Coordinates of C-alpha atoms in Angstrom, one line a residue:
Chain A
M566 CA 48.4 -83.9 -63.4
S567 CA 49.1 -87.5 -63.2
S568 CA 51.3 -88.7 -66.0
A569 CA 54.3 -90.6 -67.2
A570 CA 54.1 -94.1 -65.8
I571 CA 56.8 -94.6 -63.2
S572 CA 58.6 -97.9 -63.5
L573 CA 58.8 -99.0 -59.9
P574 CA 61.8 -101.3 -59.4
T575 CA 60.8 -104.0 -61.8
E576 CA 64.0 -103.9 -63.8
A577 CA 65.9 -105.2 -60.8
P578 CA 68.5 -107.4 -62.5
A579 CA 69.9 -104.6 -64.6
R580 CA 69.9 -102.2 -61.7
P581 CA 72.9 -102.8 -59.4
A582 CA 75.5 -102.6 -62.2
T583 CA 74.2 -99.2 -63.6
R584 CA 73.9 -97.9 -60.0
R585 CA 77.4 -98.9 -59.2
W586 CA 78.6 -97.3 -62.5
T587 CA 76.8 -94.0 -61.9
G588 CA 77.8 -94.1 -58.3
G589 CA 81.4 -94.4 -59.3
I590 CA 81.2 -91.5 -61.7
S591 CA 79.6 -89.3 -59.0
A592 CA 82.3 -90.2 -56.5
L593 CA 85.0 -89.3 -59.1
G594 CA 83.2 -86.1 -59.9
V595 CA 82.9 -85.1 -56.2
A596 CA 86.6 -86.0 -55.7
A597 CA 87.4 -83.7 -58.6
L598 CA 85.3 -80.9 -57.2
L599 CA 87.0 -81.3 -53.8
V600 CA 90.4 -80.6 -55.1
L601 CA 89.2 -77.9 -57.6
P602 CA 89.8 -74.9 -55.3
L603 CA 93.5 -75.9 -55.1
V604 CA 93.8 -75.3 -58.8
F605 CA 91.4 -72.5 -59.5
S606 CA 90.7 -69.7 -57.2
G607 CA 88.8 -66.5 -56.5
Y608 CA 86.2 -66.0 -59.1
W609 CA 85.7 -69.6 -60.1
T610 CA 85.3 -71.0 -56.6
F611 CA 82.9 -68.2 -55.8
T612 CA 80.8 -69.0 -58.9
L613 CA 80.9 -72.7 -58.3
G614 CA 79.8 -72.2 -54.7
L615 CA 76.7 -70.4 -56.0
C616 CA 76.3 -73.1 -58.5
F617 CA 76.2 -75.8 -55.8
A618 CA 73.6 -73.8 -53.8
N619 CA 71.5 -73.4 -57.0
A620 CA 71.9 -77.1 -57.6
I621 CA 70.2 -77.8 -54.3
A622 CA 67.4 -75.5 -55.1
I623 CA 67.0 -77.3 -58.4
I624 CA 66.9 -80.6 -56.6
S625 CA 64.0 -79.2 -54.5
V626 CA 62.0 -78.5 -57.7
S627 CA 62.9 -81.8 -59.2
F628 CA 61.9 -83.6 -56.1
L629 CA 58.4 -82.1 -56.3
V630 CA 58.1 -83.1 -60.0
R631 CA 59.4 -86.6 -59.4
Y632 CA 57.6 -87.5 -56.2
A633 CA 54.4 -85.5 -56.5
G634 CA 54.1 -84.9 -60.2
E635 CA 53.5 -81.2 -59.4
V636 CA 55.1 -78.1 -60.8
S637 CA 55.9 -75.1 -58.7
I638 CA 56.5 -71.7 -60.1
G639 CA 57.2 -70.3 -56.7
H640 CA 60.2 -72.2 -55.3
G641 CA 62.2 -69.0 -55.3
V642 CA 60.1 -68.0 -52.4
F643 CA 61.1 -71.0 -50.3
V644 CA 64.7 -70.4 -51.2
A645 CA 64.2 -66.8 -50.1
A646 CA 62.7 -68.0 -46.9
G647 CA 65.8 -70.0 -46.1
A648 CA 68.1 -67.1 -47.2
Y649 CA 66.4 -64.5 -45.1
T650 CA 66.2 -66.9 -42.1
V651 CA 70.0 -67.1 -42.1
A652 CA 70.4 -63.4 -42.5
L653 CA 67.9 -62.5 -39.8
M654 CA 69.3 -65.1 -37.4
E655 CA 72.7 -63.5 -37.8
K656 CA 71.3 -59.9 -37.5
Y657 CA 69.2 -60.5 -34.4
F658 CA 70.7 -63.5 -32.6
G659 CA 74.3 -63.6 -33.9
L660 CA 73.9 -67.1 -35.0
S661 CA 76.2 -68.4 -37.8
L662 CA 75.1 -70.5 -40.8
L663 CA 75.5 -73.9 -39.2
A664 CA 73.2 -73.1 -36.3
S665 CA 70.6 -71.4 -38.5
L666 CA 70.6 -74.0 -41.3
P667 CA 68.2 -76.4 -39.6
I668 CA 65.9 -73.4 -38.8
A669 CA 66.0 -72.3 -42.4
A670 CA 65.0 -75.8 -43.5
A671 CA 62.2 -75.9 -41.0
V672 CA 60.9 -72.4 -42.1
G673 CA 60.9 -73.5 -45.7
A674 CA 59.0 -76.7 -44.9
V675 CA 56.4 -74.9 -42.8
L676 CA 55.9 -72.3 -45.5
G677 CA 55.5 -75.2 -48.0
I678 CA 52.8 -76.8 -46.0
I679 CA 51.0 -73.5 -45.5
F680 CA 50.8 -72.9 -49.3
A681 CA 50.1 -76.5 -50.3
F682 CA 47.4 -76.9 -47.7
P683 CA 44.5 -75.1 -49.5
S684 CA 45.0 -77.1 -52.6
R685 CA 45.6 -80.4 -50.9
N686 CA 42.5 -82.1 -52.3
I687 CA 42.4 -80.7 -55.8
S688 CA 44.4 -81.0 -58.9
G689 CA 47.9 -79.7 -59.2
I690 CA 47.3 -76.7 -61.4
Y691 CA 46.0 -74.9 -58.3
L692 CA 49.3 -75.5 -56.6
A693 CA 51.1 -74.0 -59.6
V694 CA 48.9 -70.9 -59.7
A695 CA 49.1 -70.4 -55.9
T696 CA 52.9 -70.7 -56.0
M697 CA 53.0 -68.2 -58.9
A698 CA 51.0 -65.7 -56.9
L699 CA 53.4 -66.4 -54.0
A700 CA 56.4 -65.6 -56.1
L701 CA 54.8 -62.3 -57.3
A702 CA 53.8 -61.3 -53.8
L703 CA 57.1 -61.9 -52.1
P704 CA 59.0 -58.7 -53.2
E705 CA 56.0 -56.5 -52.2
V706 CA 56.1 -58.0 -48.7
L707 CA 59.8 -57.7 -48.4
L708 CA 59.8 -54.1 -49.5
H709 CA 57.0 -53.2 -47.1
Y710 CA 58.7 -54.6 -44.0
S711 CA 62.0 -53.0 -45.0
S712 CA 63.0 -52.3 -41.4
I713 CA 63.2 -56.0 -40.9
S714 CA 64.1 -57.2 -44.3
G715 CA 66.5 -54.4 -45.2
G716 CA 64.4 -53.2 -48.1
Y717 CA 65.9 -52.9 -51.6
E718 CA 69.4 -53.3 -50.2
G719 CA 68.7 -56.5 -48.4
L720 CA 70.8 -57.9 -45.6
Y721 CA 74.4 -59.2 -45.3
V722 CA 75.6 -62.5 -44.1
K723 CA 79.1 -62.0 -42.7
L724 CA 79.7 -64.5 -39.9
D725 CA 82.1 -67.4 -40.4
A726 CA 80.4 -70.8 -40.3
I727 CA 83.7 -72.6 -39.5
P728 CA 86.2 -70.3 -37.7
G729 CA 89.7 -70.5 -38.9
V730 CA 89.0 -71.4 -42.5
A731 CA 89.5 -69.0 -45.3
K732 CA 86.2 -67.4 -46.3
S733 CA 86.4 -68.3 -49.9
M734 CA 86.9 -71.9 -49.0
Q735 CA 84.0 -71.9 -46.7
R736 CA 81.8 -70.4 -49.4
Y737 CA 82.9 -73.2 -51.7
Y738 CA 82.9 -76.3 -49.5
L739 CA 79.8 -75.7 -47.4
P740 CA 77.4 -75.6 -50.4
L741 CA 79.2 -78.6 -51.9
G742 CA 78.9 -80.5 -48.6
G743 CA 75.3 -79.5 -48.4
L744 CA 74.7 -80.8 -51.9
V745 CA 76.3 -84.1 -51.2
V746 CA 74.4 -84.5 -48.0
V747 CA 71.1 -83.7 -49.6
V748 CA 71.7 -86.1 -52.4
L749 CA 72.7 -88.9 -50.1
L750 CA 69.7 -88.3 -47.9
L751 CA 67.4 -88.4 -50.9
R752 CA 69.0 -91.6 -52.1
H753 CA 68.3 -93.0 -48.7
F754 CA 64.8 -91.6 -48.8
R755 CA 64.1 -93.3 -52.1
R756 CA 64.2 -96.7 -50.3
S757 CA 61.8 -95.7 -47.5
R758 CA 58.2 -96.5 -47.1
Q759 CA 57.3 -92.9 -47.4
A760 CA 58.9 -92.6 -50.9
M761 CA 57.1 -95.7 -52.0
A762 CA 53.8 -94.2 -50.8
L763 CA 54.4 -90.9 -52.6
L764 CA 55.3 -92.7 -55.9
L765 CA 52.3 -95.0 -55.5
I766 CA 50.1 -91.9 -55.2
R767 CA 51.7 -90.4 -58.2
T768 CA 51.2 -93.5 -60.3
S769 CA 47.6 -94.3 -59.3
A770 CA 45.8 -92.2 -56.7
H771 CA 42.9 -94.6 -56.5
A772 CA 45.0 -97.7 -55.9
A773 CA 47.1 -95.8 -53.3
E774 CA 44.0 -94.6 -51.5
S775 CA 42.7 -98.2 -51.3
F776 CA 46.0 -99.1 -49.6
G777 CA 45.4 -96.4 -47.0
V778 CA 47.7 -93.7 -48.4
R779 CA 45.9 -90.4 -48.3
R780 CA 46.4 -88.2 -51.3
S781 CA 46.1 -84.9 -49.4
W782 CA 48.7 -86.1 -47.0
A783 CA 51.1 -87.2 -49.7
R784 CA 50.7 -83.9 -51.4
L785 CA 51.5 -82.0 -48.2
S786 CA 54.5 -84.1 -47.2
A787 CA 56.0 -83.9 -50.7
M788 CA 55.6 -80.2 -50.7
A789 CA 57.1 -79.9 -47.1
L790 CA 60.1 -81.9 -48.0
S791 CA 60.7 -80.1 -51.2
A792 CA 60.3 -76.6 -49.6
G793 CA 62.6 -77.7 -46.8
I794 CA 65.3 -78.6 -49.3
A795 CA 64.7 -75.2 -51.0
G796 CA 65.2 -73.6 -47.5
I797 CA 68.5 -75.3 -47.2
A798 CA 69.5 -74.1 -50.7
G799 CA 68.5 -70.6 -49.7
A800 CA 70.6 -70.7 -46.5
L801 CA 73.7 -71.8 -48.4
L802 CA 73.0 -69.4 -51.2
S803 CA 72.9 -66.4 -48.9
F804 CA 76.1 -67.6 -47.2
S805 CA 77.9 -68.1 -50.5
S806 CA 76.8 -64.8 -52.0
S807 CA 77.0 -63.1 -48.5
T808 CA 74.0 -61.0 -49.2
V809 CA 70.2 -61.4 -49.7
S810 CA 67.9 -58.9 -51.4
P811 CA 64.4 -58.9 -52.8
N812 CA 65.9 -58.5 -56.3
S813 CA 67.3 -62.0 -56.3
F814 CA 64.0 -63.6 -55.5
T815 CA 61.5 -62.5 -58.1
L816 CA 59.1 -64.6 -60.2
W817 CA 62.0 -65.0 -62.7
T818 CA 64.1 -66.7 -60.0
S819 CA 61.4 -69.3 -59.6
I820 CA 60.9 -69.8 -63.3
F821 CA 64.6 -70.1 -63.9
L822 CA 64.8 -72.7 -61.1
L823 CA 62.2 -74.7 -63.0
V824 CA 64.2 -74.3 -66.2
G825 CA 67.2 -75.5 -64.4
S826 CA 65.3 -78.5 -63.1
V827 CA 64.0 -79.3 -66.6
V828 CA 67.6 -78.9 -68.1
S829 CA 68.8 -81.4 -65.5
L830 CA 66.0 -83.7 -66.5
Y831 CA 64.6 -83.6 -63.0
S832 CA 67.7 -85.4 -61.8
L833 CA 68.2 -86.0 -58.1
S834 CA 71.8 -86.9 -58.5
I835 CA 74.8 -84.7 -57.8
M836 CA 76.0 -84.5 -61.4
G837 CA 72.5 -83.9 -62.9
S838 CA 71.7 -81.1 -60.5
I839 CA 75.1 -79.5 -61.0
I840 CA 74.5 -79.5 -64.7
G841 CA 71.3 -77.6 -64.0
G842 CA 73.0 -75.4 -61.5
L843 CA 75.8 -74.6 -64.0
F844 CA 73.2 -73.7 -66.6
L845 CA 71.5 -71.4 -64.2
T846 CA 74.6 -69.8 -62.8
L847 CA 76.8 -69.5 -65.9
M848 CA 74.2 -68.6 -68.5
P849 CA 73.6 -65.1 -67.3
L850 CA 77.3 -64.5 -66.9
L851 CA 78.0 -65.7 -70.5
L852 CA 75.2 -63.7 -71.8
A853 CA 75.9 -60.6 -69.7
G854 CA 76.0 -58.4 -72.8
A855 CA 72.8 -59.9 -74.3
G856 CA 70.3 -58.9 -71.7
D857 CA 67.1 -59.3 -73.8
W858 CA 68.2 -62.6 -75.3
V859 CA 68.3 -64.2 -71.9
P860 CA 64.6 -65.1 -71.6
I861 CA 64.6 -66.2 -75.3
L862 CA 67.5 -68.6 -74.7
Y863 CA 66.1 -69.9 -71.4
G864 CA 62.7 -70.4 -73.0
S865 CA 64.3 -72.2 -76.0
A866 CA 66.4 -74.3 -73.8
L867 CA 63.3 -75.3 -71.8
L868 CA 61.4 -76.1 -75.0
A869 CA 64.3 -77.9 -76.6
V870 CA 64.8 -80.2 -73.6
V871 CA 61.2 -80.9 -73.1
L872 CA 60.5 -81.6 -76.7
G873 CA 63.8 -83.4 -77.2
V874 CA 63.2 -85.8 -74.3
N875 CA 59.7 -86.4 -75.6
A876 CA 61.1 -87.4 -79.0
L877 CA 63.3 -90.1 -77.5
P878 CA 62.2 -93.7 -77.6
A879 CA 59.7 -94.5 -74.9
K880 CA 62.0 -96.9 -73.0
L881 CA 64.9 -94.4 -72.7
R882 CA 62.5 -91.7 -71.8
A883 CA 61.0 -93.7 -68.9
R884 CA 64.4 -94.2 -67.5
L885 CA 65.4 -90.5 -67.8
E886 CA 62.1 -89.2 -66.4
G887 CA 61.2 -91.4 -63.5
G888 CA 62.7 -94.8 -63.6
Q889 CA 65.3 -94.0 -61.0
A890 CA 63.4 -91.4 -59.1
Chain B
M1170 CA 29.1 -44.6 -49.7
G1171 CA 29.7 -42.6 -52.8
D1172 CA 33.3 -43.9 -52.8
L1173 CA 32.1 -47.4 -52.5
I1174 CA 29.8 -47.3 -55.4
G1175 CA 32.3 -45.6 -57.6
L1176 CA 35.0 -48.2 -56.7
V1177 CA 32.6 -51.1 -57.4
W1178 CA 31.8 -49.6 -60.8
S1179 CA 35.4 -49.1 -61.8
G1180 CA 36.3 -52.5 -60.3
M1181 CA 33.6 -54.1 -62.5
V1182 CA 35.1 -52.4 -65.6
S1183 CA 38.6 -53.8 -65.0
G1184 CA 37.0 -57.0 -63.8
C1185 CA 35.6 -57.5 -67.3
L1186 CA 39.1 -57.5 -68.7
Y1187 CA 40.3 -60.0 -66.1
A1188 CA 37.4 -62.1 -67.1
M1189 CA 38.4 -62.1 -70.8
G1190 CA 41.9 -63.1 -69.8
A1191 CA 40.5 -65.8 -67.5
I1192 CA 38.2 -67.1 -70.3
G1193 CA 41.2 -67.6 -72.5
I1194 CA 43.0 -69.6 -69.8
V1195 CA 39.9 -71.7 -69.1
L1196 CA 39.2 -72.4 -72.8
I1197 CA 42.7 -73.8 -73.2
Y1198 CA 42.5 -75.8 -70.0
K1199 CA 39.1 -77.2 -70.7
S1200 CA 40.0 -78.5 -74.1
S1201 CA 43.6 -79.6 -73.7
N1202 CA 44.2 -79.8 -69.9
V1203 CA 47.1 -77.4 -70.3
V1204 CA 47.5 -74.4 -68.1
N1205 CA 48.8 -71.8 -70.5
F1206 CA 51.3 -69.8 -68.5
A1207 CA 52.3 -68.0 -71.6
H1208 CA 48.9 -66.3 -72.0
G1209 CA 49.9 -63.0 -70.4
N1210 CA 53.2 -62.8 -72.3
L1211 CA 51.5 -63.5 -75.6
A1212 CA 48.8 -61.0 -74.9
G1213 CA 51.4 -58.4 -74.0
L1214 CA 53.2 -59.1 -77.3
A1215 CA 49.9 -58.5 -79.0
A1216 CA 49.4 -55.1 -77.4
F1217 CA 52.9 -54.2 -78.3
L1218 CA 52.4 -55.1 -81.9
V1219 CA 49.4 -52.8 -82.1
F1220 CA 51.6 -50.1 -80.5
G1221 CA 54.3 -50.9 -83.1
F1222 CA 51.9 -50.5 -86.1
T1223 CA 50.2 -47.4 -84.9
G1224 CA 53.1 -45.7 -83.1
G1225 CA 55.6 -45.6 -86.0
I1226 CA 58.0 -48.5 -85.1
F1227 CA 56.8 -50.6 -88.0
A1228 CA 54.3 -48.3 -89.6
N1229 CA 52.1 -45.3 -88.9
W1230 CA 48.8 -46.9 -89.7
A1231 CA 45.4 -46.0 -88.4
W1232 CA 43.8 -48.2 -85.7
G1233 CA 41.7 -50.3 -88.0
P1234 CA 44.4 -51.8 -90.2
A1235 CA 46.8 -52.1 -87.3
F1236 CA 44.3 -54.1 -85.3
L1237 CA 43.5 -56.3 -88.2
V1238 CA 47.1 -57.1 -89.0
T1239 CA 47.9 -57.8 -85.3
L1240 CA 44.8 -60.0 -85.2
A1241 CA 46.2 -62.0 -88.1
I1242 CA 49.7 -62.2 -86.5
I1243 CA 48.3 -63.3 -83.2
V1244 CA 46.2 -66.1 -84.8
A1245 CA 49.5 -67.2 -86.4
V1246 CA 51.4 -66.9 -83.1
M1247 CA 48.9 -68.8 -81.1
A1248 CA 48.7 -71.5 -83.8
L1249 CA 52.5 -71.7 -83.8
S1250 CA 52.8 -71.9 -80.0
Y1251 CA 50.1 -74.6 -80.0
F1252 CA 52.0 -76.6 -82.6
L1253 CA 55.2 -76.2 -80.7
I1254 CA 53.8 -77.9 -77.7
A1255 CA 51.4 -80.2 -79.6
P1256 CA 53.6 -83.3 -79.4
L1257 CA 53.4 -83.1 -75.6
V1258 CA 49.7 -82.4 -75.1
F1259 CA 48.5 -86.0 -75.1
K1260 CA 51.5 -87.3 -73.3
S1261 CA 51.7 -85.3 -70.1
D1262 CA 49.8 -82.4 -68.7
L1263 CA 52.7 -81.5 -66.5
T1264 CA 55.3 -81.4 -69.3
S1265 CA 53.1 -79.4 -71.6
T1266 CA 52.3 -76.9 -68.9
I1267 CA 56.1 -76.5 -68.3
A1268 CA 56.5 -76.1 -72.1
T1269 CA 54.1 -73.1 -72.1
L1270 CA 56.4 -71.4 -69.6
G1271 CA 59.1 -71.8 -72.3
V1272 CA 56.8 -70.2 -74.9
G1273 CA 56.1 -67.4 -72.4
L1274 CA 59.8 -66.7 -71.8
I1275 CA 60.4 -66.6 -75.6
A1276 CA 57.4 -64.2 -76.1
Q1277 CA 58.7 -62.0 -73.3
G1278 CA 62.2 -62.0 -74.7
V1279 CA 60.9 -61.2 -78.2
T1280 CA 58.9 -58.3 -76.8
Q1281 CA 61.9 -56.9 -75.0
L1282 CA 64.1 -57.4 -78.0
I1283 CA 61.9 -55.5 -80.5
F1284 CA 60.4 -52.9 -78.3
G1285 CA 62.9 -52.5 -75.4
S1286 CA 62.0 -52.7 -71.8
N1287 CA 60.8 -49.1 -71.5
V1288 CA 57.3 -48.1 -70.5
V1289 CA 55.2 -46.8 -73.4
S1290 CA 51.8 -45.4 -73.4
L1291 CA 49.2 -46.5 -75.9
D1292 CA 45.9 -44.5 -76.4
L1293 CA 42.8 -46.0 -77.6
P1294 CA 40.9 -44.2 -80.3
L1295 CA 38.0 -43.3 -78.0
P1296 CA 36.1 -40.0 -77.7
A1297 CA 36.8 -38.0 -74.5
W1298 CA 33.2 -38.2 -73.5
K1299 CA 32.1 -38.7 -69.9
T1300 CA 29.1 -38.2 -67.6
Q1301 CA 28.2 -38.4 -64.0
L1302 CA 25.5 -40.8 -62.9
G1303 CA 25.0 -40.1 -59.2
P1304 CA 28.3 -41.3 -57.6
I1305 CA 29.4 -43.1 -60.7
R1306 CA 31.6 -41.4 -63.2
V1307 CA 31.1 -43.0 -66.6
T1308 CA 33.6 -42.5 -69.3
A1309 CA 33.7 -43.6 -72.9
Y1310 CA 36.4 -46.0 -71.9
D1311 CA 34.2 -47.7 -69.4
L1312 CA 31.4 -48.1 -71.9
A1313 CA 33.8 -49.4 -74.5
V1314 CA 35.1 -52.0 -72.1
L1315 CA 31.7 -53.1 -71.1
G1316 CA 30.4 -53.2 -74.7
V1317 CA 33.4 -55.0 -76.0
T1318 CA 33.4 -57.6 -73.2
A1319 CA 29.6 -58.1 -73.5
S1320 CA 29.9 -58.6 -77.3
A1321 CA 33.0 -60.9 -77.0
I1322 CA 31.3 -63.1 -74.4
G1323 CA 28.1 -63.1 -76.5
L1324 CA 29.9 -64.1 -79.6
L1325 CA 31.8 -66.8 -77.7
Y1326 CA 28.5 -68.1 -76.3
V1327 CA 27.0 -68.3 -79.8
L1328 CA 30.2 -69.9 -81.0
I1329 CA 30.2 -72.6 -78.4
E1330 CA 26.4 -73.2 -78.3
R1331 CA 25.5 -73.0 -81.9
T1332 CA 28.4 -73.9 -84.2
R1333 CA 29.9 -77.3 -85.0
I1334 CA 33.3 -76.4 -83.7
G1335 CA 31.6 -75.2 -80.5
I1336 CA 29.8 -78.5 -80.0
A1337 CA 33.0 -80.3 -80.7
F1338 CA 34.7 -78.1 -78.0
R1339 CA 32.0 -79.0 -75.5
A1340 CA 32.3 -82.7 -76.3
V1341 CA 36.0 -82.7 -76.0
S1342 CA 36.0 -80.8 -72.7
A1343 CA 33.3 -83.2 -71.3
N1344 CA 35.1 -86.4 -72.5
P1345 CA 38.1 -86.3 -74.7
F1346 CA 38.3 -90.1 -75.1
A1347 CA 34.6 -90.5 -76.2
S1348 CA 34.9 -87.6 -78.6
R1349 CA 37.9 -89.2 -80.2
V1350 CA 36.2 -92.5 -80.5
C1351 CA 33.3 -90.6 -82.2
G1352 CA 35.7 -89.3 -84.8
L1353 CA 36.4 -85.8 -83.6
N1354 CA 39.7 -84.2 -84.5
L1355 CA 41.0 -83.2 -81.1
R1356 CA 43.8 -81.2 -82.5
R1357 CA 41.4 -79.0 -84.4
V1358 CA 39.5 -78.3 -81.2
H1359 CA 42.7 -77.5 -79.3
L1360 CA 43.7 -75.1 -82.0
F1361 CA 40.3 -73.5 -81.9
S1362 CA 40.6 -72.8 -78.2
W1363 CA 44.2 -71.5 -78.5
V1364 CA 43.3 -69.1 -81.3
V1365 CA 40.1 -67.9 -79.5
A1366 CA 42.1 -67.5 -76.3
G1367 CA 44.7 -65.5 -78.1
L1368 CA 42.1 -63.1 -79.6
L1369 CA 40.5 -62.6 -76.2
G1370 CA 43.9 -61.9 -74.8
L1371 CA 44.7 -59.4 -77.5
V1372 CA 41.4 -57.5 -76.9
A1373 CA 41.8 -57.6 -73.1
S1374 CA 45.4 -56.4 -73.2
L1375 CA 44.6 -53.5 -75.5
L1376 CA 41.8 -52.4 -73.3
I1377 CA 43.8 -52.7 -70.1
V1378 CA 46.7 -50.6 -71.4
P1379 CA 45.1 -47.1 -70.9
T1380 CA 44.7 -47.8 -67.2
T1381 CA 48.3 -48.9 -66.6
F1382 CA 50.9 -48.2 -69.3
L1383 CA 52.4 -50.8 -71.5
S1384 CA 55.7 -52.4 -70.5
S1385 CA 57.1 -55.8 -71.4
T1386 CA 56.0 -57.1 -68.0
S1387 CA 52.8 -55.2 -67.2
V1388 CA 50.5 -57.5 -69.2
S1389 CA 51.9 -60.6 -67.7
S1390 CA 51.4 -59.3 -64.2
F1391 CA 47.8 -58.4 -65.2
M1392 CA 47.5 -62.0 -66.1
L1393 CA 48.0 -63.0 -62.5
Q1394 CA 44.6 -61.4 -61.9
A1395 CA 43.2 -63.5 -64.7
F1396 CA 44.6 -66.6 -63.1
A1397 CA 43.1 -65.6 -59.8
A1398 CA 39.8 -65.1 -61.6
A1399 CA 40.0 -68.5 -63.1
V1400 CA 40.7 -70.0 -59.7
V1401 CA 37.8 -68.2 -58.1
G1402 CA 35.5 -69.4 -60.8
G1403 CA 36.8 -72.9 -60.8
F1404 CA 39.4 -73.6 -63.4
A1405 CA 37.2 -75.4 -65.8
S1406 CA 34.1 -73.2 -65.8
L1407 CA 33.6 -70.5 -68.5
P1408 CA 30.8 -68.7 -66.6
G1409 CA 32.9 -69.1 -63.5
A1410 CA 35.7 -67.2 -65.2
V1411 CA 33.4 -64.2 -65.9
V1412 CA 32.1 -64.2 -62.3
G1413 CA 35.6 -64.6 -60.9
G1414 CA 37.0 -61.8 -63.1
I1415 CA 34.4 -59.3 -61.9
F1416 CA 34.8 -60.5 -58.3
I1417 CA 38.6 -60.0 -58.5
G1418 CA 38.3 -56.6 -60.1
V1419 CA 35.9 -55.3 -57.5
L1420 CA 37.8 -56.9 -54.6
M1421 CA 41.2 -55.5 -55.7
N1422 CA 39.8 -52.1 -56.2
L1423 CA 38.2 -52.0 -52.7
L1424 CA 41.3 -53.5 -51.0
S1425 CA 43.7 -51.1 -52.7
F1426 CA 41.6 -48.1 -51.8
Y1427 CA 40.6 -49.0 -48.2
V1428 CA 43.7 -50.9 -47.1
A1429 CA 46.9 -50.2 -49.0
A1430 CA 47.7 -49.9 -52.7
E1431 CA 51.1 -51.5 -52.9
F1432 CA 50.0 -55.1 -51.9
N1433 CA 48.2 -56.0 -55.1
N1434 CA 49.8 -59.4 -55.6
T1435 CA 49.6 -60.2 -51.9
Y1436 CA 45.9 -59.7 -52.0
L1437 CA 45.6 -61.9 -55.0
L1438 CA 47.6 -64.6 -53.2
A1439 CA 45.4 -64.3 -50.1
T1440 CA 42.3 -64.5 -52.3
I1441 CA 43.5 -67.5 -54.1
L1442 CA 44.4 -69.3 -50.9
L1443 CA 41.1 -68.4 -49.1
V1444 CA 39.0 -69.3 -52.1
L1445 CA 40.8 -72.7 -52.5
N1446 CA 40.0 -73.4 -48.9
A1447 CA 36.4 -72.4 -49.0
F1448 CA 35.5 -73.4 -52.5
P1449 CA 38.0 -76.0 -53.8
K1450 CA 36.2 -76.3 -57.2
G1451 CA 35.3 -72.6 -57.6
V1452 CA 32.3 -70.6 -56.4
L1453 CA 30.0 -71.9 -59.1
A1454 CA 30.7 -75.6 -58.5
V1455 CA 28.0 -77.9 -57.1
R1456 CA 29.4 -79.6 -54.1
G1457 CA 29.3 -83.4 -54.3
G1458 CA 31.2 -86.6 -54.1
A1459 CA 33.1 -88.2 -57.0
R1460 CA 32.5 -91.6 -58.4
V1461 CA 35.6 -93.7 -58.5

């Protein structure tokens, strides 16, 4: 599934200005989000906390699309891995979120490698199918090992991450902090050799291989990074919602993550991913009364964005889709 | 031993249906490089339409007219869903594959909206005939499945080997660029594969219903088995899809009898991962290097 030429930084002169501009907007936005809990409270901070965690999960899907040109229909599983890691660490070792967050990321990354490994040498559709099977298999496994996973009811995450701070504030600021950190790390990553190698593989596998970048290795590392980010998202999601259960990680979760990623135009920025996160978190709330319309609206939104972007002029499209990966 | 033979037999019967689902996926993939994740949902919608026409939601028709009307609707639906994503097909495989997920979501939503999310049962108009052949219990349903599958595959073979559109299909799947240079209309070939895939999906989903029950999600989860079958056979191989379908049918039957029944999707996942490791291009592929 190689596609969409990536414009590597050829448009250098125009770049810094736009970057400073978007950087300024993001900083302003984050500042606004930082003071938001002082104005709104309760329900809205809770929902926004979930939205930030979802935004990180969406970034993990977008990362895979941008850097590997692959689509995963199973990222809900890596999110679930992170979420359950946090819950199990608390249940068995009494560890709080901050201690188990790195473990959750590592668990996600290892799972990602395990599932990308068999398809490392062949085209990306196999990864998509394998991740779809993964998403369908997860609830079965969780329900079978219910003594560990808590079965249908799931597990609770109760421990404070930062003692002495109101719980609702923790549930808001930790995902927000996580989102900012992930985005900054990815921005840093974009300038690394590794990111160059991944983008080169995506643009031309043959050229990259002649430079000594192995395709299978690129596939595995992109998947590991992406699944690791998803693990972080899951950890923060379980903390913010204070519960994990198999119900919140079905195939639909994974498909909706992909929808959110498409709606955010595979953005790896704070604002872009929050737009996707808001779409994902608020849509079901707004449509609470219209249960059966939800898949139709999500599907239409997905088609509308994909077709709409495709209808844009080529230059604009290149910038939206990959120019600033 | 008697158990085993019986299980293999019934596994082969359901494997035929997975094979038909897998052929649809492979047809679309071979011609347009799109993995159609909407296949299961569209097939599910088709089965529900037949249910609607025979069970009194739209009409109380006999099976014949209900099937024919549904056939016509499905041809239209498949054409519509192809034309929806058509602007993307030549631009990006990834984007068009994502778009099929959108089509699938809409199909699923429409199914739920019209028919609700309850489980319904749909009976095929088959005689209640059965016989015992040694350890194998053969029912009219089994024979119907085998007969329908054999004739569908036979028809498809003739279609692809002998007709103009079939030759065009083979040309396009071998080399789309060269076929375009030779003046073939690629869109027409794509449309052909989408419509044929939809018809196979309709037949497969109708035949699978008596063994499971019909719900808005049952057919799409059945399609995972079709995807697994396509992976086992190599995604781009039509004979592979048949072999893979039967293999998956038999394997799932054996595993759920001898190990545990509630792990169906987990077995499929394990099968997909193992097969990808052992036969990256499918069991029928000839191993060899690639020319760069």
